[in-house]
Short mmCIF file of C-alpha atoms in Angstrom, two decimals:
data_model
loop_
_atom_site.label_atom_id
_atom_site.label_comp_id
_atom_site.label_asym_id
_atom_site.label_seq_id
_atom_site.Cartn_x
_atom_site.Cartn_y
_atom_site.Cartn_z
CA MET A 103 -45.23 68.51 61.66
CA GLN A 104 -47.48 68.43 64.71
CA TYR A 105 -50.26 70.32 62.94
CA LYS A 106 -51.59 69.81 59.44
CA ARG A 107 -53.88 72.84 59.23
CA ILE A 108 -53.55 75.94 61.39
CA LEU A 109 -55.27 79.27 61.78
CA LEU A 110 -52.82 82.06 62.55
CA LYS A 111 -54.34 85.07 64.32
CA LEU A 112 -52.32 88.28 64.07
CA SER A 113 -53.17 91.61 65.65
CA GLY A 114 -53.25 94.71 63.50
CA GLU A 115 -50.93 96.41 65.99
CA ALA A 116 -48.28 93.78 65.24
CA LEU A 117 -48.01 95.12 61.70
CA MET A 118 -47.04 98.58 63.00
CA GLY A 119 -43.56 97.40 63.97
CA GLU A 120 -41.87 100.35 65.66
CA GLN A 121 -44.28 102.86 64.11
CA GLN A 122 -47.16 104.58 65.87
CA TYR A 123 -49.74 103.53 63.29
CA GLY A 124 -50.07 102.00 59.82
CA ILE A 125 -48.06 99.14 58.32
CA ASP A 126 -44.33 98.57 58.69
CA GLY A 127 -43.03 97.02 55.46
CA LYS A 128 -40.08 95.42 57.25
CA ARG A 129 -42.30 93.68 59.83
CA LEU A 130 -44.64 92.54 57.06
CA ALA A 131 -41.74 91.01 55.11
CA GLU A 132 -40.52 89.20 58.25
CA TYR A 133 -43.96 87.67 58.82
CA ALA A 134 -44.16 86.63 55.17
CA GLU A 135 -40.80 84.86 55.48
CA GLU A 136 -41.94 82.99 58.60
CA ILE A 137 -45.19 81.92 56.95
CA LYS A 138 -43.45 80.86 53.75
CA ALA A 139 -41.08 78.56 55.66
CA VAL A 140 -44.03 76.76 57.28
CA VAL A 141 -45.96 76.49 53.99
CA GLU A 142 -42.91 74.83 52.42
CA LYS A 143 -43.16 72.11 55.10
CA GLY A 144 -46.62 71.24 53.82
CA VAL A 145 -48.63 72.90 56.59
CA GLU A 146 -51.93 74.45 55.48
CA ILE A 147 -52.27 78.01 56.79
CA ALA A 148 -55.26 80.31 57.13
CA ILE A 149 -54.77 83.79 58.60
CA VAL A 150 -56.98 86.35 60.32
CA ILE A 151 -55.55 89.82 60.94
CA GLY A 152 -57.00 92.55 63.13
CA GLY A 153 -57.30 96.17 62.04
CA GLY A 154 -56.21 98.00 65.19
CA ASN A 155 -53.22 99.62 63.46
CA ILE A 156 -55.68 101.53 61.26
CA PHE A 157 -58.99 101.82 63.12
CA ARG A 158 -60.87 100.28 66.04
CA GLY A 159 -64.65 100.38 66.22
CA LEU A 160 -64.60 100.53 70.02
CA SER A 161 -62.27 103.54 70.07
CA GLY A 162 -64.49 105.28 67.53
CA ALA A 163 -67.55 104.57 69.68
CA SER A 164 -65.80 106.00 72.74
CA GLN A 165 -65.39 109.26 70.82
CA GLY A 166 -69.09 109.50 70.03
CA MET A 167 -69.18 107.61 66.73
CA ASP A 168 -71.97 105.15 66.05
CA ARG A 169 -70.67 101.72 67.13
CA VAL A 170 -72.01 99.86 64.09
CA GLN A 171 -70.46 102.42 61.73
CA GLY A 172 -67.17 102.19 63.62
CA ASP A 173 -67.13 98.40 63.47
CA HIS A 174 -67.69 98.48 59.73
CA MET A 175 -64.70 100.81 59.42
CA GLY A 176 -62.68 98.34 61.48
CA MET A 177 -63.71 95.49 59.17
CA LEU A 178 -62.47 97.46 56.18
CA ALA A 179 -59.19 98.02 58.03
CA THR A 180 -58.71 94.25 58.30
CA ILE A 181 -59.16 93.96 54.53
CA ILE A 182 -56.46 96.60 53.99
CA ASN A 183 -54.12 94.59 56.24
CA GLY A 184 -55.09 91.42 54.40
CA LEU A 185 -54.19 92.98 51.06
CA ALA A 186 -50.84 94.11 52.48
CA LEU A 187 -50.01 90.63 53.79
CA GLN A 188 -51.17 89.04 50.55
CA SER A 189 -48.81 91.28 48.60
CA ALA A 190 -45.90 90.52 50.95
CA LEU A 191 -46.48 86.76 50.67
CA GLU A 192 -46.76 86.80 46.89
CA LEU A 193 -43.51 88.77 46.65
CA LYS A 194 -41.97 85.74 48.43
CA GLY A 195 -43.55 83.37 45.89
CA VAL A 196 -46.34 82.11 48.16
CA GLU A 197 -49.70 81.59 46.46
CA THR A 198 -52.52 83.23 48.41
CA ARG A 199 -56.21 83.99 48.38
CA LEU A 200 -57.94 86.80 50.26
CA GLN A 201 -61.53 86.09 51.25
CA SER A 202 -63.78 88.75 52.73
CA ALA A 203 -66.89 88.46 54.89
CA ILE A 204 -67.99 91.75 53.30
CA LYS A 205 -68.66 91.78 49.57
CA ILE A 206 -65.78 93.64 47.96
CA ASN A 207 -65.39 91.57 44.81
CA GLU A 208 -62.91 93.83 43.07
CA VAL A 209 -60.19 93.04 45.60
CA ALA A 210 -61.20 89.84 47.44
CA GLU A 211 -63.22 86.68 46.99
CA PRO A 212 -66.38 86.35 49.08
CA PHE A 213 -65.95 83.95 51.99
CA ILE A 214 -67.15 80.53 50.85
CA ARG A 215 -66.23 77.75 53.26
CA ARG A 216 -65.80 74.96 50.71
CA ARG A 217 -63.72 77.19 48.44
CA ALA A 218 -61.50 78.19 51.35
CA ILE A 219 -60.88 74.55 52.26
CA ARG A 220 -60.09 73.74 48.62
CA HIS A 221 -57.54 76.55 48.47
CA LEU A 222 -55.88 75.18 51.63
CA GLU A 223 -55.78 71.67 50.17
CA LYS A 224 -54.00 73.10 47.13
CA GLY A 225 -51.32 74.64 49.33
CA ARG A 226 -52.51 78.24 49.13
CA VAL A 227 -52.46 80.55 52.15
CA VAL A 228 -55.99 81.82 52.77
CA ILE A 229 -56.35 85.23 54.43
CA PHE A 230 -59.77 85.98 55.94
CA GLY A 231 -60.68 89.69 56.00
CA GLY A 232 -63.72 91.62 57.11
CA GLY A 233 -64.09 89.91 60.48
CA THR A 234 -67.33 87.95 60.71
CA GLY A 235 -69.08 90.54 58.55
CA ASN A 236 -71.11 91.66 61.57
CA PRO A 237 -70.65 94.54 64.03
CA TYR A 238 -70.04 93.83 67.74
CA PHE A 239 -67.79 90.85 66.97
CA THR A 240 -64.01 91.07 67.29
CA THR A 241 -61.41 89.57 64.99
CA ASP A 242 -60.73 87.06 67.78
CA SER A 243 -64.27 85.82 67.27
CA ALA A 244 -63.72 85.79 63.51
CA ALA A 245 -60.53 83.76 63.97
CA VAL A 246 -62.22 81.11 66.11
CA LEU A 247 -65.26 80.93 63.83
CA ARG A 248 -63.16 80.49 60.68
CA ALA A 249 -60.89 77.95 62.41
CA ILE A 250 -63.91 75.83 63.30
CA GLU A 251 -65.39 76.16 59.82
CA ILE A 252 -62.21 75.04 58.04
CA LYS A 253 -61.55 72.33 60.66
CA ALA A 254 -58.19 73.75 61.74
CA ASP A 255 -56.18 71.72 64.25
CA VAL A 256 -55.27 74.76 66.36
CA ILE A 257 -55.42 78.53 66.64
CA LEU A 258 -51.99 80.14 66.90
CA LYS A 259 -52.35 83.61 68.37
CA GLY A 260 -49.25 85.66 67.57
CA THR A 261 -48.69 88.49 70.05
CA ARG A 262 -45.87 90.70 71.35
CA VAL A 263 -45.33 88.51 74.44
CA ASP A 264 -44.21 84.89 74.60
CA GLY A 265 -47.28 83.40 76.23
CA ILE A 266 -49.91 83.88 78.93
CA TYR A 267 -48.76 85.40 82.22
CA THR A 268 -50.28 85.89 85.67
CA SER A 269 -50.40 89.62 84.80
CA ASP A 270 -49.19 91.90 82.02
CA PRO A 271 -45.42 91.18 81.75
CA GLU A 272 -44.86 94.56 80.09
CA LYS A 273 -46.11 96.28 83.24
CA ASP A 274 -45.36 93.75 86.01
CA LYS A 275 -41.79 92.41 86.21
CA ASN A 276 -42.93 89.76 88.71
CA ALA A 277 -45.44 88.22 86.29
CA THR A 278 -44.91 84.50 85.76
CA LYS A 279 -45.60 82.56 82.57
CA PHE A 280 -47.83 79.51 82.17
CA ASP A 281 -46.64 76.73 79.86
CA SER A 282 -50.10 75.20 79.60
CA LEU A 283 -53.59 75.86 80.89
CA SER A 284 -57.05 74.33 80.62
CA PHE A 285 -59.95 76.47 79.44
CA ASN A 286 -61.44 76.27 82.94
CA GLU A 287 -58.18 77.44 84.53
CA VAL A 288 -58.09 80.48 82.26
CA LEU A 289 -61.63 81.40 83.35
CA SER A 290 -61.09 80.71 87.06
CA LYS A 291 -57.86 82.74 87.14
CA GLY A 292 -59.46 85.61 85.20
CA LEU A 293 -56.75 85.55 82.53
CA LYS A 294 -57.22 87.46 79.30
CA VAL A 295 -56.56 85.28 76.25
CA MET A 296 -59.33 86.34 73.88
CA ASP A 297 -62.63 88.13 74.31
CA THR A 298 -65.31 86.08 76.08
CA THR A 299 -67.33 85.25 72.95
CA ALA A 300 -64.30 83.94 71.07
CA PHE A 301 -62.92 82.03 74.04
CA THR A 302 -66.24 80.34 74.81
CA LEU A 303 -66.68 79.34 71.17
CA SER A 304 -63.20 77.80 71.17
CA GLN A 305 -63.89 75.95 74.43
CA GLU A 306 -67.23 74.55 73.25
CA ASN A 307 -65.61 73.19 70.09
CA GLU A 308 -62.52 71.87 71.92
CA LEU A 309 -60.24 73.92 69.69
CA PRO A 310 -56.81 74.45 71.34
CA ILE A 311 -55.20 77.90 71.39
CA VAL A 312 -51.46 78.60 71.48
CA VAL A 313 -50.40 82.11 72.49
CA PHE A 314 -46.84 82.92 71.41
CA ASP A 315 -44.44 85.69 70.40
CA MET A 316 -44.71 86.09 66.64
CA ASN A 317 -41.93 88.66 66.58
CA THR A 318 -39.24 86.13 67.52
CA ARG A 319 -37.95 84.57 64.32
CA GLY A 320 -38.47 80.85 64.02
CA ASN A 321 -41.21 80.59 66.65
CA LEU A 322 -43.94 79.76 64.16
CA MET A 323 -41.90 76.91 62.71
CA LYS A 324 -41.02 75.62 66.18
CA ILE A 325 -44.70 75.44 67.19
CA VAL A 326 -45.84 73.53 64.11
CA SER A 327 -42.84 71.23 64.58
CA GLY A 328 -44.06 70.31 68.06
CA GLU A 329 -41.73 72.38 70.28
CA ASN A 330 -43.12 73.86 73.51
CA ILE A 331 -43.26 77.51 72.56
CA GLY A 332 -45.65 79.97 74.20
CA THR A 333 -48.66 78.85 76.25
CA VAL A 334 -51.09 76.12 75.19
CA VAL A 335 -54.75 76.35 76.23
CA ASN A 336 -56.60 73.07 75.85
CA ILE A 337 -59.39 71.00 77.40
#
């Protein structure tokens, strides 16, 4: 395996499958199967999931809601998604732990860095919920922060497209895909990989990012096995 410890970032929208909102049980089971296969190869996996399939703080703010209140609602949405993924993984026989940046002890452990690392060393999948625990920070920022804290080798950002393109491939049929990019190239070309805070944090800590299509079966395994899937962003 090319990577020993990874942080997998999934968007909340990815869990919707073909639905308009909420969680698609079929998509969830597919993800659990992909993750299980990689765990069985001895790769340590931590996961951060967004909450956009349930609620987005920014969209709430645009409708007149207090931004801080909206962001807290979004953090709770990520915990709901974390619980759903935890259940799907455990149905497949994968041992997991859900850690939350917000105290919610009845359903999740508090985030404790050393405990998270110990869980990973024991072969458990660790799901981080609640974002960073602070408003105004996205789950991209939470993913990069947790990846640095647990000393992950890479961030794997699972999306609906198979990498980074010159423009949105879902809207522009002439968009071309990059196989690899440096952090500086992403900035100079104005490409959108993560929000600025998350991307800068990743760059400063020399933490590579791989953007790939999580919905294509086998892609996760191919990446950790060293195949050139998606787009790699590195120093």
